[in-house]
PDB file of C-alpha atoms in Angstrom:
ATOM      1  CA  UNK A1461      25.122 -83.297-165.960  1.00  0.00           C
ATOM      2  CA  UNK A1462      26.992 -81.862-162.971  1.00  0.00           C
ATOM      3  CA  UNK A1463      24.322 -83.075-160.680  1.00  0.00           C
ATOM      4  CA  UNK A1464      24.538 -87.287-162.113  1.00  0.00           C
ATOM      5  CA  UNK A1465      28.664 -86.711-162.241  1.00  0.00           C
ATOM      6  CA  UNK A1466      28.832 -85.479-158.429  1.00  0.00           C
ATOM      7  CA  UNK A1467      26.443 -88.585-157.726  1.00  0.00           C
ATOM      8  CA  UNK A1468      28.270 -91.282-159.408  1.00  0.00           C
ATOM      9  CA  UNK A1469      31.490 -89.769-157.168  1.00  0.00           C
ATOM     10  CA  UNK A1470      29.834 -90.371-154.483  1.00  0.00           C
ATOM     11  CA  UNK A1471      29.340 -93.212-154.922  1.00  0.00           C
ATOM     12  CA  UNK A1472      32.635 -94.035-156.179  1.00  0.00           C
ATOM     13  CA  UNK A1473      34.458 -92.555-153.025  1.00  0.00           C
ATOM     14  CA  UNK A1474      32.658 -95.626-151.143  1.00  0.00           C
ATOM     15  CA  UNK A1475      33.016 -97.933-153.690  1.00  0.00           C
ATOM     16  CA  UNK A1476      36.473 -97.600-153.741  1.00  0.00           C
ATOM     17  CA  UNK A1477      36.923 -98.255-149.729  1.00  0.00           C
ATOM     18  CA  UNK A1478      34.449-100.949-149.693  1.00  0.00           C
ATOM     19  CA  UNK A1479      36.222-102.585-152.648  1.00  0.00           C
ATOM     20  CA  UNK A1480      39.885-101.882-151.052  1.00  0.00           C
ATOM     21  CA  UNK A1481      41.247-100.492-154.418  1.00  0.00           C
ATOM     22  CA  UNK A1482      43.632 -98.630-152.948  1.00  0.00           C
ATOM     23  CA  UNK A1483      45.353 -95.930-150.937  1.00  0.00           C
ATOM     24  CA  UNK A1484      42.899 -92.785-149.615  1.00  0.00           C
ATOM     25  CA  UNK A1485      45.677 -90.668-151.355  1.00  0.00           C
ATOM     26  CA  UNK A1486      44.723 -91.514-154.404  1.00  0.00           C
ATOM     27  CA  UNK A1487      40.978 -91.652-154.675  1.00  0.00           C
ATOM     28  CA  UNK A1488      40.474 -88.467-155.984  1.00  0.00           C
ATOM     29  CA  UNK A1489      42.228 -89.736-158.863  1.00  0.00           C
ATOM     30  CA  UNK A1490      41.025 -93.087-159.192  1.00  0.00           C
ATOM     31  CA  UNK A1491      37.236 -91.332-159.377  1.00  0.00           C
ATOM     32  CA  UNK A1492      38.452 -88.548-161.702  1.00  0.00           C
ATOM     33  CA  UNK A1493      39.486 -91.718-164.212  1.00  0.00           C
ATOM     34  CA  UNK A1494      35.756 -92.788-164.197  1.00  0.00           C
ATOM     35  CA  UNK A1495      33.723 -89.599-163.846  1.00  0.00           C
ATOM     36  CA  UNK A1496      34.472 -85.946-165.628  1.00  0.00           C
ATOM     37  CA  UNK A1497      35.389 -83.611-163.278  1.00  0.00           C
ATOM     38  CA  UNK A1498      38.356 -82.506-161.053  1.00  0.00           C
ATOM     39  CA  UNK A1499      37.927 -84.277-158.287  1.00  0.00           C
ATOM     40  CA  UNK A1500      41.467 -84.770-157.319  1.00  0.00           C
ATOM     41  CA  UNK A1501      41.927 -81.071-157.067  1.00  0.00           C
ATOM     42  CA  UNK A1502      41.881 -79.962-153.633  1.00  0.00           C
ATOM     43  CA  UNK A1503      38.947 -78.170-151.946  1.00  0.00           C
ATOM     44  CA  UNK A1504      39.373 -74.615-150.300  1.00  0.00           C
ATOM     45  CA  UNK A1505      36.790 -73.005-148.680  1.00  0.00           C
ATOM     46  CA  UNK A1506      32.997 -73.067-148.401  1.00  0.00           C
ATOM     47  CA  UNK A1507      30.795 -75.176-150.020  1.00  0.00           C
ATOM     48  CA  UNK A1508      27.831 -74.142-151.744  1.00  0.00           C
ATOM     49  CA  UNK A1509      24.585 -75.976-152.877  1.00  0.00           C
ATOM     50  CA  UNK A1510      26.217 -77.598-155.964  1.00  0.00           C
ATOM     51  CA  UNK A1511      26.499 -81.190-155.392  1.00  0.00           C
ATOM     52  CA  UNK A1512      29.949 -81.589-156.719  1.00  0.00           C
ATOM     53  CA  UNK A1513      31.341 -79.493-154.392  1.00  0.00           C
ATOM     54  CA  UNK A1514      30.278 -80.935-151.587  1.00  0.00           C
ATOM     55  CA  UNK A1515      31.830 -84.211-152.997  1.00  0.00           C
ATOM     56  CA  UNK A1516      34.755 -82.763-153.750  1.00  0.00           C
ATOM     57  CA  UNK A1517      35.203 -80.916-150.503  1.00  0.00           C
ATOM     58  CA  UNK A1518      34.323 -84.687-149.234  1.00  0.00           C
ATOM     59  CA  UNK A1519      37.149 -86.579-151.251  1.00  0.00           C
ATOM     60  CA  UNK A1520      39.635 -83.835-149.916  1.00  0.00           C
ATOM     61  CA  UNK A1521      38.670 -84.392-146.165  1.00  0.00           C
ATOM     62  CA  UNK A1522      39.465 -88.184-147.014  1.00  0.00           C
ATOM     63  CA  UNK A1523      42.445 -88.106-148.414  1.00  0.00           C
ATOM     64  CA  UNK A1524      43.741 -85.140-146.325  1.00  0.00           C
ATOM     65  CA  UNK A1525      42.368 -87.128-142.608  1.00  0.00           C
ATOM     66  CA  UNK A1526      43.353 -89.605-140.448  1.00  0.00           C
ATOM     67  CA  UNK A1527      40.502 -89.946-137.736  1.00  0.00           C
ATOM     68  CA  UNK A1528      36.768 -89.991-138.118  1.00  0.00           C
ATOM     69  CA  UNK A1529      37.266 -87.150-135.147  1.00  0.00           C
ATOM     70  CA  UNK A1530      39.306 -84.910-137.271  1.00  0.00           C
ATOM     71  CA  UNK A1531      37.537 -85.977-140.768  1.00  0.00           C
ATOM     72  CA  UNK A1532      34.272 -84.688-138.822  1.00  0.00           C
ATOM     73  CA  UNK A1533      36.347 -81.685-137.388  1.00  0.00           C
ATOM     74  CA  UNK A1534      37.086 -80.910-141.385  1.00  0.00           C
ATOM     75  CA  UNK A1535      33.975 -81.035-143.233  1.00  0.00           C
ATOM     76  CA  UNK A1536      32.834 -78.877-140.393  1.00  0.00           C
ATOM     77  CA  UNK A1537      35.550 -76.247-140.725  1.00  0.00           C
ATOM     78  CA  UNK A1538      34.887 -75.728-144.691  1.00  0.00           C
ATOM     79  CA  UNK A1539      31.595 -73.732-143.804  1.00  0.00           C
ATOM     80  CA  UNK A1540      28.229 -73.396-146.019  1.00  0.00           C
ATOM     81  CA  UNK A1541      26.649 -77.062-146.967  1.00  0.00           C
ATOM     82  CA  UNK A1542      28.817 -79.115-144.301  1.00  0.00           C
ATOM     83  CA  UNK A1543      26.362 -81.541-143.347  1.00  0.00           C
ATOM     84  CA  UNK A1544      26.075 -82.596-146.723  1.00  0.00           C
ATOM     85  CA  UNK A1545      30.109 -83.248-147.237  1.00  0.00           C
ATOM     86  CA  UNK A1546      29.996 -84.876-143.627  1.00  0.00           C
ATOM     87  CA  UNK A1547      27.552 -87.705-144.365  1.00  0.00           C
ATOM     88  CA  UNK A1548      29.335 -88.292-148.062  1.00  0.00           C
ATOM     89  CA  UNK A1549      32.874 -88.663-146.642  1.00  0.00           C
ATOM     90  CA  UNK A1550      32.089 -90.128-142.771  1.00  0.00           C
ATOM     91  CA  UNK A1551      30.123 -92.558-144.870  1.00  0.00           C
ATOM     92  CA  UNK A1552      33.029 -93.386-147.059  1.00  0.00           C
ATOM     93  CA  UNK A1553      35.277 -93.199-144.274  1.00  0.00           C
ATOM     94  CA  UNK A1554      33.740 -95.906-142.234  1.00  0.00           C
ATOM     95  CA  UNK A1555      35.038 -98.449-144.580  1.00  0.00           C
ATOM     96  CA  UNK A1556      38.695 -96.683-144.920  1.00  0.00           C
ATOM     97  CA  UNK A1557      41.445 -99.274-143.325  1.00  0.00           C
ATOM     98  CA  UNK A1558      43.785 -95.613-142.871  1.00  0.00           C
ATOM     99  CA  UNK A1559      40.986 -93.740-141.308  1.00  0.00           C
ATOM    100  CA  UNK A1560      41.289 -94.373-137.701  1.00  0.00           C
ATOM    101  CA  UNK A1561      37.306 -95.114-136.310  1.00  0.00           C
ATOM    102  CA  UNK A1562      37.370 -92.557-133.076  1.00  0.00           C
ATOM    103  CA  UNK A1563      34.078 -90.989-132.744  1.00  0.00           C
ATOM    104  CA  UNK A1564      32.205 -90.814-129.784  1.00  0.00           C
ATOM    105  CA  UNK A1565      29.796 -93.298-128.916  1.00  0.00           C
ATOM    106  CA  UNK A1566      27.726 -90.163-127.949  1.00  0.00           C
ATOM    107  CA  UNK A1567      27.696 -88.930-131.796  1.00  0.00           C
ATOM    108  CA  UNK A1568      26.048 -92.490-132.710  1.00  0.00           C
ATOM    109  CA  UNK A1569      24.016 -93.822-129.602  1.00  0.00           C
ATOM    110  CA  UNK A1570      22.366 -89.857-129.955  1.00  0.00           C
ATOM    111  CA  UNK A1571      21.098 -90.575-133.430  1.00  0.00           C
ATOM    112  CA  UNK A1572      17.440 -89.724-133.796  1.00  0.00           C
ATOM    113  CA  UNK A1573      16.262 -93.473-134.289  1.00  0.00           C
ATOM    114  CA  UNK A1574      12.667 -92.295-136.251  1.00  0.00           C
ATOM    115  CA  UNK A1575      11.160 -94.321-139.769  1.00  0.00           C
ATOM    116  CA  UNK A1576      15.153 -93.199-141.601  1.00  0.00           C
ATOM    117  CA  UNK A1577      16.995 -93.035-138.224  1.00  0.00           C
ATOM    118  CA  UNK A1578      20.035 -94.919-136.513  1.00  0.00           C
ATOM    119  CA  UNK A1579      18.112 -98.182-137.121  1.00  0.00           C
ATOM    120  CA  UNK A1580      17.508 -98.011-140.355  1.00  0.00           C
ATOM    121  CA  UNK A1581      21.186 -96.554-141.269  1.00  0.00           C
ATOM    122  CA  UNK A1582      22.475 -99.657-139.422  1.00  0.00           C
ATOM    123  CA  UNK A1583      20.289-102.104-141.213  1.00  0.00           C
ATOM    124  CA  UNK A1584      21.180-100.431-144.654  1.00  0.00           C
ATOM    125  CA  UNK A1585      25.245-101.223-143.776  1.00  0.00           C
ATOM    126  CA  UNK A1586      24.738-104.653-142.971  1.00  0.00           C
ATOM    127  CA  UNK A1587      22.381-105.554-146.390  1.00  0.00           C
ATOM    128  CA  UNK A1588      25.416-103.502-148.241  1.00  0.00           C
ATOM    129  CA  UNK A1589      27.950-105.511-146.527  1.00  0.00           C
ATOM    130  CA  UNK A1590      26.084-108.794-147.263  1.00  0.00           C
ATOM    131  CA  UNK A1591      26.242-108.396-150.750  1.00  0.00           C
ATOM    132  CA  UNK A1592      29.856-107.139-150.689  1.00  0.00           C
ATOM    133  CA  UNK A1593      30.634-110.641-149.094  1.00  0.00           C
ATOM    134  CA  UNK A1594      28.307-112.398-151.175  1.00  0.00           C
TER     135      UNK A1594
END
């Protein structure tokens, strides 16, 4: 279904930073090899409530950014279900080596910090990164 295929690109779009498997350039293409769908075609405009286009709107914001700043600045400027592509390719992003990490302390000191909050996003990175390092 659209809704598993926009998932598993998600995830993908991390996997592939986390994993170092190559340039931003190319991920697009490098998920389109695993999952059906076009996500190495560019994204235009705003994104509705389908799942896949907020992934591909994500994996176009990668590719096409150089700064968490401007990556932020991107999703943002697409219009309609923004937050949605933000926290798919900022999360991605974080583990880009090309993606330059400029954001404001501000943006993540001014996290809500309830039961799901900056804690607990914090605490989920470092279990992910422990068994990424084994």
């Amino acid at each position: 279904t659209d809704g598993m295929n926009a998932a598993m690109a998600a995830s993908l779009l991390t996997h592939y930073f986390v994993h170092g498997l190559g340039p931003k350039a190319t991920v697009g293409q490098f998920i389109t090899d695993y999952v059906p769908g076009q996500w190495a075609v560019k994204w235009m405009g705003p994104v509705g409530a389908r799942g896949w286009q907020s992934v591909r709107a994500a994996i176009t914001s990668v590719e096409d950014c150089s700064s968490m700043t401007e990556l932020l600045k991107r999703c943002i400027s697409y219009t309609g279900d923004v937050d949605t592509v933000a926290a798919i390719a900022l999360g991605a992003a974080a583990h880009c080596d090309e993606i330059v990490k400029d954001l404001p302390p501000a943006l993540i000191n001014g996290l809500e910090n309830g039961t799901f909050g900056r804690d607990y996003l914090i605490d989920i990175d470092t279990q992910l990164m422990r068994l990424k390092n084994g």
